[in-house]
Amino acid sequence: MDSVITLAGVGLTYPGPPPVSALRDVDLDVRQGDYLAVVGPSGSGKSTFLNVVGLLDRPTHGTYLLDGVDVSTLSERDRTALRGQRIGFVFQAFHLMPYRTATENVALATLYAGVPKKVRISTAHEALARVGLAHRAHALTNMLSGGERQRVAIARAILHRPSLLLCDEPTGNLDSDNAASVLTLLDQLHRDGMTLMVITHDSTVASRAKRLVTIRDGALC
Amino acid sequence: MLIAPSRFRLGDVIEESVAGLLQRPMRSALTMLGTMLGVGSFVAVLGLTATAGGQIDKRFTELAATEVTVADVGVAGANDPTMSFPANAASRVESINGVVHGGRWWPVPLDHPAVSSAPGISSHGGELQILAMDPSTVEAARPVLRLGRTFDTFHADRHEKVAVLGSVAASNLGIYRLDGNPAVFIDGTPFTVIGIIDDTGRMPDMLFGVIIPASTAYDLYGPPTEQRAQMLLETRLGAASVVADQVSLALRPDAPDLFKVTAAPDPKALRSKIGGDLDVLFLTLASISLIIGAIGIANTTLVAVLERTHEIGLRRALGARPRHIAAQFLTESTVLGLLGGMIGAAAGITVVVIAALVQGWTPLLQTWAVAPAPVAGALIGLLAGVYPAQRAARIEPVEALRR
């Protein structure tokens, strides 16, 4: 199977003084359909790792291939476009826009790809159906429960069929019932062939993944 | 590999901006208030000025524009009993190019004269004024005759004792017909009534008066004393100010300073004078209001940027470039300004219409004062949004998405 992401000797050092190595010498290969969990205590460099993989931050050394494209040398404009097109983000805090419907929130995913509104709305309805929220499509997000909100966020993240679904503590703000439903949804997406990377410090979340990578002091082990 | 760059369609920009504003409808409305007040005051002030100006134009008839009056001020300081106007004053002014009619007039210096329609009756109607006029003065006043005729140079040259009555004076004296050659007796002296004036274009006082030729009055009663003589001139349209410059010299080349000449003010000058004083004040206030409105929009947009850091981070994660973020916030502030401008213009128009209605005037609004109002509002919003938009564009997604 094809590699979705390939990290080779990737590191990120914040210029000092004193210089801080937030990420050092990371080698990782994630293949299509993988379900990978990255675990580590807080302060271990999980967030930096997520930012680098999610193209939100640029590594200072090493090479990073996303779908075979060396993104470490790309311009900021291309990185931004690639991020929008190839990566789906799921955040702990959901980051949904209040006072707007679930559909509008989901349809935002392809806004910056220039997809016409009608298409965005209809694909948003499909994505919401896929996460089991077809009946809540027109509800304002501030009226939804935590679990529903995270599922809307997941619908937004998968709308544009990303190469990689990047989840940052997806159950961190949820009670155990809602957390379980979200994890079930992730399992289901995995079965459908989605490539998933879940960054967490929660062992129950990590246990669902097929691969487990631990990060400590900015290094994978 | 070619990567399709991120884009943000214009329709989407507007939709996202409006949605952003509707998230906080009350705040958006209050933010618009400053711009609304500013633009509204501008439209109202300009509209009210135009309306008042239009009203002046309407009242400023041809009659007023063709009038020149000359006052005999005499020798300054001295109680000068002599009349400064020469006897041939009327022919002198009528030789000026542009003068249609013109002549002297003064109230005859009689202390409570007895005026009656028959000898022996003491007085009728109380306060009847006896006016001495050159024949051309009567013409210049544009009389509308009910009966008979006015006196002419023949009567004046022969110092005839004739009189023309104003309509009020005639009815007070009980004179309604001329076929019996009626006369009025002024302190016993008979004057043949040759005409009755129904109405005048100028000098409505004439309707209450008994008008006798100036030459006759001068013979009988001497020069005017308490109220000095004046001249009334009718000019051709547009000639008033040119005529006014020449009158004094034409009358008395030796002593032009004896007269004070007043021409009808230029209607344009009058209008701009009325506009000038208040406009400056109100337009200054409106400008201040606009500046405050701009600051209000800038402030609210900046607060919104800081409040919506997460949203900005999310949009950046979804592929928005910094310029897309800037465009969204710029559009939000511009839409706020535009709406403020439109509502303000509507409010300004309403004020003008109501004010005109109350005064019974015709409301007048210049297109150039109203049409650009929404554009001006939008421009203010755009300018106000520049700094907040820059701030929003500089927000790093990594920072914005931090929990």
XYZ file of C-alpha atoms in Angstrom:
624
model
C 0.000 0.000 0.000
C 1.019 3.612 -0.627
C 2.526 5.776 2.057
C 0.372 8.692 3.075
C 3.024 10.365 5.154
C 6.705 9.676 5.418
C 8.826 11.513 7.967
C 12.601 11.131 7.744
C 14.801 12.739 10.345
C 12.216 15.414 10.989
C 13.027 17.795 13.799
C 11.885 21.197 14.981
C 14.102 23.444 17.036
C 12.770 26.779 18.244
C 15.534 29.344 17.989
C 16.604 30.431 21.437
C 18.075 31.697 23.417
C 18.219 29.015 24.570
C 17.228 26.907 21.553
C 14.575 24.327 22.355
C 14.303 21.042 20.497
C 10.598 20.404 20.502
C 10.882 17.548 18.044
C 13.974 15.584 17.177
C 14.878 13.113 14.506
C 11.459 11.631 13.916
C 11.120 8.815 11.397
C 7.621 7.582 10.667
C 5.783 5.988 7.832
C 1.989 5.953 7.760
C 0.317 3.928 5.041
C -3.083 4.281 3.543
C -5.725 2.803 5.824
C -3.525 2.896 8.905
C -5.039 3.670 12.297
C -2.234 5.102 14.352
C -2.233 6.442 17.890
C 0.466 8.789 19.118
C 0.592 8.828 22.902
C 2.698 10.640 25.376
C 2.483 12.685 28.544
C 1.832 16.400 28.360
C 4.872 18.386 27.369
C 6.254 15.443 25.423
C 6.007 17.213 22.096
C 2.652 15.773 21.016
C 1.292 19.159 19.972
C 4.404 20.075 18.028
C 4.231 16.713 16.292
C 0.592 17.314 15.382
C 1.363 20.791 14.091
C 4.185 19.516 11.914
C 2.170 16.604 10.523
C -0.857 18.882 10.027
C 1.260 21.402 8.076
C 0.479 24.060 10.653
C 4.147 24.316 11.560
C 7.245 23.863 9.449
C 10.033 21.488 10.610
C 13.506 22.956 10.815
C 15.159 19.822 9.474
C 14.402 16.480 7.869
C 12.025 15.691 5.036
C 8.292 15.220 5.195
C 6.441 13.620 2.299
C 2.662 13.909 2.191
C 1.159 11.822 -0.601
C 4.641 11.745 -2.052
C 5.015 15.544 -2.064
C 7.955 16.970 -0.174
C 6.098 19.555 1.851
C 9.119 20.836 3.779
C 10.225 22.810 0.732
C 6.811 24.092 -0.349
C 5.825 27.739 -0.218
C 3.443 28.847 2.512
C 0.715 29.304 -0.085
C 1.037 25.700 -1.292
C 1.260 24.332 2.234
C -1.949 26.147 3.120
C -3.726 24.771 0.071
C -2.424 21.255 0.686
C -3.479 21.412 4.335
C -6.992 22.338 3.324
C -7.213 19.646 0.683
C -5.384 16.635 2.171
C -5.784 16.829 5.928
C -8.882 16.612 8.054
C -8.590 18.106 11.537
C -10.547 17.008 14.590
C -9.838 19.113 17.661
C -10.447 18.497 21.336
C -12.384 21.794 21.552
C -14.407 20.960 18.376
C -13.902 24.507 17.008
C -17.375 24.779 15.557
C -18.825 28.178 14.771
C -21.649 29.038 17.145
C -24.984 30.407 15.878
C -24.547 28.509 12.622
C -26.102 25.212 11.635
C -24.340 21.868 11.576
C -24.584 21.867 7.791
C -22.993 25.308 7.497
C -20.165 24.234 9.781
C -19.506 21.059 7.786
C -19.767 22.898 4.461
C -16.943 25.169 5.587
C -14.439 22.380 4.858
C -14.404 22.989 1.111
C -15.075 26.745 1.246
C -11.468 27.611 0.481
C -11.268 25.014 -2.296
C -13.706 27.196 -4.181
C -16.413 24.539 -4.327
C -19.789 26.089 -5.193
C -22.164 26.469 -2.312
C -24.808 24.049 -3.578
C -22.238 21.277 -3.882
C -20.839 22.088 -0.456
C -24.267 21.894 1.158
C -25.202 18.590 -0.493
C -21.871 16.952 0.365
C -22.235 18.315 3.906
C -25.571 16.524 4.209
C -23.916 13.292 3.033
C -21.094 13.714 5.527
C -23.549 14.373 8.354
C -25.478 11.245 7.382
C -22.222 9.336 7.500
C -21.628 10.340 11.132
C -25.255 9.591 11.997
C -26.444 13.196 12.350
C -28.677 13.573 9.307
C -31.546 14.506 11.629
C -29.517 17.341 13.215
C -28.373 18.911 9.950
C -30.255 22.165 10.522
C -29.616 22.493 14.241
C -27.455 25.340 15.477
C -24.220 23.925 16.848
C -24.641 25.621 20.210
C -27.805 23.528 20.644
C -25.940 20.221 20.181
C -24.540 17.933 22.874
C -20.775 17.490 23.192
C -20.826 14.143 21.404
C -22.928 15.552 18.592
C -20.603 18.502 18.264
C -17.579 16.269 17.899
C -19.395 14.198 15.297
C -20.204 17.383 13.365
C -16.518 18.264 13.584
C -15.638 14.806 12.247
C -18.132 15.245 9.409
C -16.385 18.519 8.570
C -12.991 16.790 8.680
C -14.009 13.994 6.270
C -16.117 16.094 3.886
C -13.326 16.623 1.364
C -12.057 13.008 1.614
C -8.686 13.899 3.127
C -5.626 11.679 2.830
C -5.188 11.829 6.582
C -7.634 12.384 9.416
C -5.716 14.049 12.219
C -7.445 13.863 15.611
C -6.104 15.823 18.561
C -7.521 14.404 21.832
C -10.877 13.818 20.121
C -12.569 12.688 23.337
C -10.836 15.077 25.722
C -13.943 17.197 26.310
C -16.483 14.346 26.327
C -18.026 12.110 28.961
C -17.451 8.367 28.604
C -20.708 7.632 26.719
C -20.109 10.340 24.138
C -16.438 9.393 23.977
C -17.414 5.803 23.201
C -19.730 6.876 20.367
C -17.018 9.062 18.864
C -14.490 6.204 19.083
C -16.991 3.864 17.449
C -17.351 6.375 14.653
C -13.570 6.501 14.211
C -13.467 2.688 14.070
C -16.105 2.771 11.400
C -14.185 5.339 9.358
C -11.103 3.123 9.678
C -13.079 0.165 8.340
C -14.150 2.313 5.406
C -10.472 2.810 4.562
C -9.733 6.211 6.115
C -6.174 6.832 7.294
C -6.345 7.970 10.909
C -3.822 9.465 13.293
C -5.037 10.060 16.836
C -2.910 12.057 19.232
C -3.878 11.406 22.825
C -2.737 10.809 26.338
C -5.756 8.589 27.054
C -4.951 4.878 26.949
C -8.541 3.812 26.160
C -8.460 5.984 23.046
C -5.033 4.704 22.108
C -6.110 1.079 22.576
C -8.556 1.384 19.672
C -5.758 2.088 17.230
C -4.023 -0.617 15.240
C -0.589 0.979 15.693
C 0.761 2.701 18.753
C 3.647 5.174 18.801
C 4.889 6.814 21.963
C 6.403 10.254 21.982
C 8.672 11.401 24.794
C 10.824 14.511 24.953
C 10.138 15.208 21.298
C 11.281 11.840 20.055
C 9.261 8.842 18.915
C 9.962 5.528 20.544
C 2.749 17.927 -8.639
C 0.520 20.933 -9.115
C -1.346 22.097 -6.045
C -4.527 24.046 -6.656
C -4.197 27.193 -4.536
C -6.837 28.046 -1.964
C -9.454 30.490 -3.088
C -12.309 32.437 -1.557
C -15.116 33.232 -3.960
C -16.563 36.744 -3.753
C -20.049 35.422 -3.040
C -18.658 33.270 -0.256
C -16.713 36.194 1.213
C -19.892 38.249 1.448
C -21.914 35.357 2.806
C -19.358 34.488 5.467
C -19.045 38.158 6.459
C -22.766 38.671 6.789
C -23.030 35.442 8.777
C -20.234 36.748 11.005
C -22.142 39.978 11.599
C -25.390 38.146 12.305
C -23.693 36.140 15.037
C -23.869 39.305 17.104
C -26.812 41.258 15.657
C -27.191 43.682 18.563
C -23.522 44.534 18.634
C -23.482 45.013 14.865
C -26.472 47.350 15.101
C -24.861 49.447 17.827
C -21.613 49.575 15.898
C -23.457 50.977 12.906
C -24.930 53.774 15.012
C -21.977 56.149 14.687
C -21.850 55.846 10.919
C -25.622 56.093 10.765
C -25.608 59.348 12.740
C -22.753 60.795 10.729
C -24.123 59.949 7.309
C -27.648 60.839 8.439
C -26.559 64.289 9.637
C -24.733 64.912 6.380
C -27.785 64.043 4.301
C -30.136 65.953 6.598
C -28.011 69.113 6.668
C -27.472 69.135 2.916
C -31.146 68.340 2.323
C -32.414 71.010 4.711
C -30.113 73.589 3.175
C -31.324 72.703 -0.298
C -34.934 72.793 0.875
C -34.558 76.198 2.534
C -32.644 77.474 -0.500
C -35.388 76.279 -2.795
C -37.882 78.116 -0.639
C -35.916 81.347 -0.991
C -35.770 80.895 -4.751
C -39.520 80.513 -4.820
C -40.178 83.659 -2.815
C -37.568 85.580 -4.663
C -39.817 86.801 -7.395
C -38.924 88.895 -10.338
C -40.547 91.803 -8.563
C -38.075 91.754 -5.712
C -35.133 91.209 -8.007
C -35.885 94.306 -10.062
C -36.228 96.751 -7.186
C -33.797 99.474 -6.196
C -34.509 101.965 -3.444
C -32.680 105.209 -2.774
C -32.829 106.836 0.630
C -32.039 110.497 1.176
C -29.672 110.456 4.110
C -28.861 114.139 3.851
C -25.782 115.663 5.462
C -24.604 113.262 8.107
C -25.245 114.424 11.667
C -27.000 117.653 10.772
C -30.762 117.939 10.938
C -30.859 118.867 7.279
C -34.300 120.182 6.310
C -33.623 120.407 2.581
C -34.451 117.590 0.215
C -31.388 116.158 -1.486
C -33.321 114.908 -4.514
C -33.463 117.437 -7.355
C -36.889 118.303 -8.794
C -36.054 116.391 -11.961
C -34.848 113.303 -10.034
C -37.265 111.047 -11.895
C -36.038 111.978 -15.359
C -32.430 111.755 -14.171
C -32.733 108.163 -12.978
C -34.885 107.133 -15.906
C -32.049 108.130 -18.213
C -29.934 105.357 -16.678
C -29.858 102.339 -18.930
C -31.771 99.540 -17.238
C -34.227 101.689 -15.296
C -37.868 101.129 -16.307
C -39.567 103.544 -13.931
C -38.365 105.525 -11.003
C -39.307 108.496 -8.908
C -39.448 110.172 -5.501
C -41.956 109.720 -2.777
C -42.424 110.939 0.753
C -45.157 111.165 3.341
C -46.579 114.667 3.255
C -45.495 116.510 6.426
C -48.901 117.324 7.869
C -49.700 116.845 11.536
C -52.985 114.902 11.746
C -54.490 116.279 8.577
C -58.251 116.351 8.253
C -59.126 114.220 5.266
C -62.694 113.952 4.071
C -64.800 113.434 0.988
C -66.852 116.600 1.518
C -65.974 120.044 2.843
C -66.801 120.640 6.456
C -66.613 117.033 7.621
C -63.693 116.834 9.982
C -62.092 113.523 9.173
C -62.760 110.028 7.939
C -61.159 106.765 8.803
C -58.524 108.240 11.076
C -55.042 107.338 9.987
C -54.999 107.934 6.288
C -51.528 108.614 4.983
C -50.958 111.276 2.434
C -48.164 110.300 0.094
C -46.398 112.588 -2.321
C -45.225 110.714 -5.422
C -43.745 111.388 -8.798
C -45.932 109.879 -11.545
C -43.135 107.449 -12.346
C -43.037 106.313 -8.705
C -46.637 105.226 -8.991
C -45.736 103.290 -12.140
C -42.758 101.682 -10.442
C -45.063 100.418 -7.686
C -46.953 98.403 -10.300
C -50.455 99.497 -9.381
C -53.560 97.581 -10.403
C -56.265 100.154 -10.997
C -59.844 99.532 -10.006
C -61.162 102.751 -11.509
C -59.825 105.729 -13.450
C -56.149 106.423 -13.998
C -53.022 107.565 -12.237
C -51.661 111.056 -12.610
C -48.966 111.703 -15.210
C -46.270 114.267 -15.992
C -48.912 116.655 -17.283
C -50.547 116.811 -13.848
C -47.157 116.999 -12.177
C -45.809 119.751 -14.399
C -48.941 121.833 -13.880
C -48.916 121.152 -10.138
C -52.507 119.924 -10.425
C -54.464 119.145 -7.315
C -55.355 115.593 -8.183
C -55.273 112.447 -6.055
C -55.192 108.713 -6.512
C -56.692 106.666 -3.674
C -55.641 103.338 -2.319
C -58.484 100.821 -2.085
C -58.626 100.953 1.729
C -58.489 104.753 1.774
C -61.230 104.917 -0.855
C -63.624 102.750 1.104
C -62.815 104.678 4.312
C -63.684 107.875 2.536
C -66.789 106.354 0.982
C -65.643 106.932 -2.584
C -66.662 104.067 -4.876
C -67.345 105.821 -8.173
C -65.559 108.437 -10.206
C -68.352 109.565 -12.545
C -69.377 112.392 -10.228
C -65.802 113.767 -10.157
C -65.427 113.226 -6.419
C -62.810 115.090 -4.446
C -60.968 114.586 -1.184
C -60.397 117.530 1.081
C -57.069 117.660 2.858
C -57.314 120.273 5.565
C -59.975 121.882 3.401
C -58.014 121.844 0.136
C -59.850 119.855 -2.532
C -58.067 117.262 -4.663
C -59.893 115.676 -7.588
C -59.869 111.900 -7.344
C -58.840 110.530 -10.737
C -58.198 106.905 -9.872
C -58.558 104.147 -7.277
C -55.842 101.538 -6.896
C -57.009 98.018 -6.141
C -53.633 96.433 -5.476
C -49.930 97.112 -5.895
C -46.889 95.027 -6.653
C -44.667 97.134 -4.438
C -45.297 99.511 -1.535
C -48.522 98.034 -0.165
C -48.712 101.154 2.068
C -50.175 102.926 -0.932
C -53.456 101.035 -0.423
C -53.963 102.994 2.807
C -52.963 106.318 1.291
C -54.103 109.344 -0.563
C -51.501 109.833 -3.277
C -50.904 113.274 -4.692
C -48.267 114.507 -7.188
C -44.930 115.292 -5.584
C -44.708 118.733 -7.236
C -48.117 119.738 -5.901
C -47.232 118.461 -2.406
C -43.935 120.381 -2.448
C -45.749 123.608 -3.384
C -48.417 123.234 -0.742
C -46.657 121.590 2.168
C -42.930 122.029 1.562
C -40.198 119.385 1.691
C -40.523 116.287 3.874
C -39.371 116.731 7.443
C -39.573 113.802 9.849
C -39.427 111.004 7.318
C -37.117 111.976 4.519
C -37.819 111.388 0.865
C -36.995 108.170 -0.927
C -36.915 106.924 -4.456
C -38.352 103.712 -5.781
C -36.861 102.325 -8.996
C -37.952 99.469 -11.132
C -35.154 98.027 -13.244
C -34.962 95.462 -15.958
C -34.338 91.930 -14.724
C -30.726 91.493 -13.737
C -29.928 95.215 -13.959
C -30.594 96.084 -10.309
C -27.037 95.987 -9.031
C -25.615 97.805 -12.076
C -28.259 100.502 -11.769
C -27.648 100.819 -8.042
C -24.009 101.682 -8.706
C -24.957 104.642 -10.932
C -27.965 106.164 -9.234
C -26.226 108.446 -6.732
C -24.033 110.068 -9.330
C -26.893 110.493 -11.775
C -28.954 112.259 -9.117
C -26.359 114.560 -7.686
C -22.985 114.478 -9.415
C -21.898 117.152 -6.937
C -22.885 115.227 -3.799
C -23.479 111.524 -4.373
C -22.863 110.839 -0.678
C -26.287 112.229 0.199
C -27.927 108.966 -0.823
C -27.983 105.416 0.316
C -28.833 103.027 -2.506
C -30.194 99.544 -1.791
C -30.510 96.986 -4.538
C -32.308 93.704 -4.127
C -29.774 91.183 -2.858
C -28.625 88.597 -5.344
C -30.709 85.481 -4.614
C -27.670 83.221 -5.017
C -25.653 85.296 -2.569
C -28.580 85.250 -0.152
C -28.949 81.504 -0.347
C -25.280 80.772 0.198
C -25.285 83.182 3.123
C -28.153 81.333 4.764
C -26.445 78.022 4.041
C -23.006 79.142 5.095
C -23.447 79.822 8.789
C -25.265 76.698 9.977
C -23.833 74.318 7.424
C -20.292 74.681 8.637
C -21.343 73.893 12.201
C -23.511 70.913 11.349
C -21.181 69.462 8.776
C -18.369 69.684 11.320
C -20.503 67.803 13.818
C -21.409 65.268 11.147
C -17.741 64.777 10.309
C -16.902 64.206 13.962
C -19.742 61.727 14.120
C -18.348 59.930 11.075
C -14.906 59.717 12.659
C -16.429 58.358 15.860
C -18.396 55.900 13.724
C -15.195 54.754 12.044
C -13.461 54.323 15.390
C -16.484 52.369 16.640
C -16.352 49.999 13.694
C -12.578 49.598 14.053
C -12.944 48.868 17.749
C -15.759 46.347 17.371
C -14.036 44.587 14.500
C -10.845 44.366 16.511
C -12.730 42.886 19.464
C -14.401 40.432 17.093
C -11.006 39.407 15.708
C -9.672 38.717 19.177
C -12.863 36.901 20.179
C -12.876 34.750 17.084
C -9.241 33.678 17.236
C -10.344 30.042 17.285
C -12.478 30.555 14.203
C -9.560 32.212 12.433
C -7.303 29.287 13.388
C -9.885 26.826 12.141
C -10.272 28.631 8.832
C -6.493 28.650 8.420
C -6.440 24.899 9.135
C -9.135 24.411 6.501
C -6.951 26.064 3.897
C -7.618 29.791 4.257
C -4.689 32.029 3.443
C -3.974 35.137 5.511
C -5.432 37.300 2.759
C -8.677 35.326 2.895
C -8.965 36.041 6.611
C -8.212 39.725 5.996
C -10.786 39.841 3.198
C -13.470 38.419 5.462
C -12.964 40.951 8.249
C -12.563 43.830 5.815
C -15.841 42.824 4.217
C -17.519 42.630 7.614
C -16.485 46.173 8.509
C -17.376 47.426 5.023
C -20.829 45.854 5.206
C -21.311 47.466 8.624
C -20.355 50.846 7.159
C -22.534 50.311 4.100
C -25.583 49.406 6.170
C -24.899 52.331 8.490
C -24.652 54.621 5.484
C -27.872 53.343 3.942
C -29.875 53.543 7.154
C -28.329 56.934 7.912
C -29.222 58.262 4.468
C -32.786 57.007 4.860
C -33.026 58.662 8.283
C -31.593 61.899 6.879
C -34.130 61.923 4.055
C -36.917 61.291 6.565
C -35.759 64.241 8.656
C -35.703 66.529 5.617
C -39.163 65.419 4.467
C -40.693 65.812 7.946
C -39.063 69.219 8.457
C -40.333 70.391 5.060
C -43.782 69.010 5.805
C -43.968 70.857 9.119
C -42.943 74.129 7.442
C -45.186 73.547 4.443
C -42.158 73.636 2.160
C -41.200 71.536 -0.821
C -38.530 69.055 0.263
C -35.487 69.264 -1.993
C -32.642 66.749 -2.044
C -29.719 66.874 -4.406
C -28.743 63.558 -5.915
C -25.098 64.272 -5.236
C -25.840 64.611 -1.536
C -27.827 61.381 -1.143
C -26.528 58.919 -3.711
C -22.937 58.695 -2.415
C -24.042 58.312 1.232
C -24.013 54.484 1.294
C -20.719 54.505 -0.610
C -19.270 56.917 1.931
C -20.448 54.613 4.727
C -18.875 51.606 3.030
C -15.623 53.520 2.578
C -15.551 54.435 6.244
C -16.151 50.787 7.141
C -13.406 49.685 4.774
C -10.882 52.117 6.250
C -11.902 51.205 9.783
C -11.402 47.520 9.000
C -7.843 47.799 7.697
C -6.045 47.475 11.023
C -8.269 44.725 12.518
C -8.037 42.787 9.262
C -4.255 43.012 9.332
C -4.262 41.755 12.901
C -6.542 38.873 11.924
C -4.364 37.917 8.973
C -1.268 37.776 11.187
C -2.785 35.308 13.644
C -0.830 32.039 13.510
C -3.042 28.946 13.274
C -0.852 27.083 15.750
C -1.463 29.755 18.367
C -5.133 30.150 17.513
C -5.938 26.453 17.838
C -4.117 25.985 21.127
C -6.555 24.754 23.710
